[in-house]
């Protein structure tokens, strides 16, 4: 059984962690919406990773890319 002091410490730590996560999401959203294109793409990828969902598979190669790969990369 937790004491009153221990419960207060746990509640304070929960508040700190929540605030840190909220600040992180806020900074990422700001970067995703207002930064350069490259930074925006990186921020959106980080936001996707934070959702705990798997990354989508890469797109299938086009027929011309397959032919180049078969010819040795030229």
JSON list of C-alpha atoms in Angstrom, two decimals:
[
{"chain": "A", "resi": 1, "resn": "UNK", "atom": "CA", "xyz": [0.00, 0.00, 0.00]},
{"chain": "A", "resi": 2, "resn": "UNK", "atom": "CA", "xyz": [1.36, 3.39, -0.96]},
{"chain": "A", "resi": 3, "resn": "UNK", "atom": "CA", "xyz": [1.72, 6.17, 1.49]},
{"chain": "A", "resi": 4, "resn": "UNK", "atom": "CA", "xyz": [0.28, 9.61, 0.84]},
{"chain": "A", "resi": 5, "resn": "UNK", "atom": "CA", "xyz": [3.77, 11.02, 0.12]},
{"chain": "A", "resi": 6, "resn": "UNK", "atom": "CA", "xyz": [4.52, 8.28, -2.41]},
{"chain": "A", "resi": 7, "resn": "UNK", "atom": "CA", "xyz": [1.19, 8.89, -4.15]},
{"chain": "A", "resi": 8, "resn": "UNK", "atom": "CA", "xyz": [1.98, 12.60, -4.41]},
{"chain": "A", "resi": 9, "resn": "UNK", "atom": "CA", "xyz": [5.37, 11.83, -5.96]},
{"chain": "A", "resi": 10, "resn": "UNK", "atom": "CA", "xyz": [3.75, 9.46, -8.52]},
{"chain": "A", "resi": 11, "resn": "UNK", "atom": "CA", "xyz": [1.14, 12.07, -9.41]},
{"chain": "A", "resi": 12, "resn": "UNK", "atom": "CA", "xyz": [3.80, 14.75, -9.83]},
{"chain": "A", "resi": 13, "resn": "UNK", "atom": "CA", "xyz": [5.90, 12.45, -12.03]},
{"chain": "A", "resi": 14, "resn": "UNK", "atom": "CA", "xyz": [2.86, 11.66, -14.19]},
{"chain": "A", "resi": 15, "resn": "UNK", "atom": "CA", "xyz": [2.25, 15.38, -14.65]},
{"chain": "A", "resi": 16, "resn": "UNK", "atom": "CA", "xyz": [5.89, 15.98, -15.62]},
{"chain": "A", "resi": 17, "resn": "UNK", "atom": "CA", "xyz": [5.88, 13.13, -18.15]},
{"chain": "A", "resi": 18, "resn": "UNK", "atom": "CA", "xyz": [2.58, 14.28, -19.64]},
{"chain": "A", "resi": 19, "resn": "UNK", "atom": "CA", "xyz": [3.88, 17.83, -19.98]},
{"chain": "A", "resi": 20, "resn": "UNK", "atom": "CA", "xyz": [7.08, 16.61, -21.64]},
{"chain": "A", "resi": 21, "resn": "UNK", "atom": "CA", "xyz": [5.18, 14.48, -24.14]},
{"chain": "A", "resi": 22, "resn": "UNK", "atom": "CA", "xyz": [2.77, 17.33, -24.88]},
{"chain": "A", "resi": 23, "resn": "UNK", "atom": "CA", "xyz": [5.67, 19.73, -25.46]},
{"chain": "A", "resi": 24, "resn": "UNK", "atom": "CA", "xyz": [7.36, 17.22, -27.77]},
{"chain": "A", "resi": 25, "resn": "UNK", "atom": "CA", "xyz": [4.21, 16.81, -29.85]},
{"chain": "A", "resi": 26, "resn": "UNK", "atom": "CA", "xyz": [3.77, 20.59, -29.95]},
{"chain": "A", "resi": 27, "resn": "UNK", "atom": "CA", "xyz": [7.30, 21.15, -31.24]},
{"chain": "A", "resi": 28, "resn": "UNK", "atom": "CA", "xyz": [6.89, 18.40, -33.85]},
{"chain": "A", "resi": 29, "resn": "UNK", "atom": "CA", "xyz": [3.60, 19.85, -35.06]},
{"chain": "A", "resi": 30, "resn": "UNK", "atom": "CA", "xyz": [5.13, 23.31, -35.29]},
{"chain": "A", "resi": 31, "resn": "UNK", "atom": "CA", "xyz": [8.07, 21.92, -37.26]},
{"chain": "A", "resi": 32, "resn": "UNK", "atom": "CA", "xyz": [5.79, 19.86, -39.49]},
{"chain": "A", "resi": 33, "resn": "UNK", "atom": "CA", "xyz": [3.63, 22.84, -40.38]},
{"chain": "A", "resi": 34, "resn": "UNK", "atom": "CA", "xyz": [6.05, 25.79, -40.43]},
{"chain": "A", "resi": 35, "resn": "UNK", "atom": "CA", "xyz": [9.54, 24.49, -41.26]},
{"chain": "A", "resi": 36, "resn": "UNK", "atom": "CA", "xyz": [11.25, 23.68, -44.54]},
{"chain": "A", "resi": 37, "resn": "UNK", "atom": "CA", "xyz": [9.97, 20.81, -46.66]},
{"chain": "A", "resi": 38, "resn": "UNK", "atom": "CA", "xyz": [12.70, 18.39, -45.54]},
{"chain": "A", "resi": 39, "resn": "UNK", "atom": "CA", "xyz": [12.18, 19.19, -41.86]},
{"chain": "A", "resi": 40, "resn": "UNK", "atom": "CA", "xyz": [8.41, 18.90, -42.27]},
{"chain": "A", "resi": 41, "resn": "UNK", "atom": "CA", "xyz": [8.75, 15.43, -43.77]},
{"chain": "A", "resi": 42, "resn": "UNK", "atom": "CA", "xyz": [11.00, 14.34, -40.91]},
{"chain": "A", "resi": 43, "resn": "UNK", "atom": "CA", "xyz": [8.61, 15.74, -38.32]},
{"chain": "A", "resi": 44, "resn": "UNK", "atom": "CA", "xyz": [5.65, 13.94, -39.89]},
{"chain": "A", "resi": 45, "resn": "UNK", "atom": "CA", "xyz": [7.64, 10.69, -39.87]},
{"chain": "A", "resi": 46, "resn": "UNK", "atom": "CA", "xyz": [8.41, 11.17, -36.17]},
{"chain": "A", "resi": 47, "resn": "UNK", "atom": "CA", "xyz": [4.74, 11.84, -35.45]},
{"chain": "A", "resi": 48, "resn": "UNK", "atom": "CA", "xyz": [3.87, 8.59, -37.26]},
{"chain": "A", "resi": 49, "resn": "UNK", "atom": "CA", "xyz": [6.41, 6.70, -35.14]},
{"chain": "A", "resi": 50, "resn": "UNK", "atom": "CA", "xyz": [4.90, 8.12, -31.96]},
{"chain": "A", "resi": 51, "resn": "UNK", "atom": "CA", "xyz": [1.53, 6.57, -32.88]},
{"chain": "A", "resi": 52, "resn": "UNK", "atom": "CA", "xyz": [2.99, 3.09, -32.24]},
{"chain": "A", "resi": 53, "resn": "UNK", "atom": "CA", "xyz": [1.83, 1.84, -35.62]},
{"chain": "A", "resi": 54, "resn": "UNK", "atom": "CA", "xyz": [4.08, 0.03, -38.09]},
{"chain": "A", "resi": 55, "resn": "UNK", "atom": "CA", "xyz": [5.63, 2.01, -40.90]},
{"chain": "A", "resi": 56, "resn": "UNK", "atom": "CA", "xyz": [3.89, 1.51, -44.24]},
{"chain": "A", "resi": 57, "resn": "UNK", "atom": "CA", "xyz": [5.70, -0.62, -46.82]},
{"chain": "A", "resi": 58, "resn": "UNK", "atom": "CA", "xyz": [7.70, 1.18, -49.50]},
{"chain": "A", "resi": 59, "resn": "UNK", "atom": "CA", "xyz": [6.03, 1.70, -52.86]},
{"chain": "A", "resi": 60, "resn": "UNK", "atom": "CA", "xyz": [6.52, -0.99, -55.50]},
{"chain": "A", "resi": 61, "resn": "UNK", "atom": "CA", "xyz": [9.26, -0.22, -58.02]},
{"chain": "A", "resi": 62, "resn": "UNK", "atom": "CA", "xyz": [8.17, 1.04, -61.40]},
{"chain": "A", "resi": 63, "resn": "UNK", "atom": "CA", "xyz": [8.73, -1.16, -64.48]},
{"chain": "A", "resi": 64, "resn": "UNK", "atom": "CA", "xyz": [11.61, 1.06, -65.65]},
{"chain": "A", "resi": 65, "resn": "UNK", "atom": "CA", "xyz": [13.33, 0.74, -62.24]},
{"chain": "A", "resi": 66, "resn": "UNK", "atom": "CA", "xyz": [13.02, -3.06, -62.46]},
{"chain": "A", "resi": 67, "resn": "UNK", "atom": "CA", "xyz": [14.62, -3.05, -65.93]},
{"chain": "A", "resi": 68, "resn": "UNK", "atom": "CA", "xyz": [17.49, -0.87, -64.67]},
{"chain": "A", "resi": 69, "resn": "UNK", "atom": "CA", "xyz": [18.04, -3.25, -61.74]},
{"chain": "A", "resi": 70, "resn": "UNK", "atom": "CA", "xyz": [18.13, -6.25, -64.08]},
{"chain": "A", "resi": 71, "resn": "UNK", "atom": "CA", "xyz": [20.67, -4.50, -66.37]},
{"chain": "A", "resi": 72, "resn": "UNK", "atom": "CA", "xyz": [23.02, -3.82, -63.49]},
{"chain": "A", "resi": 73, "resn": "UNK", "atom": "CA", "xyz": [21.90, -0.48, -62.14]},
{"chain": "A", "resi": 74, "resn": "UNK", "atom": "CA", "xyz": [22.42, 1.69, -65.23]}
]
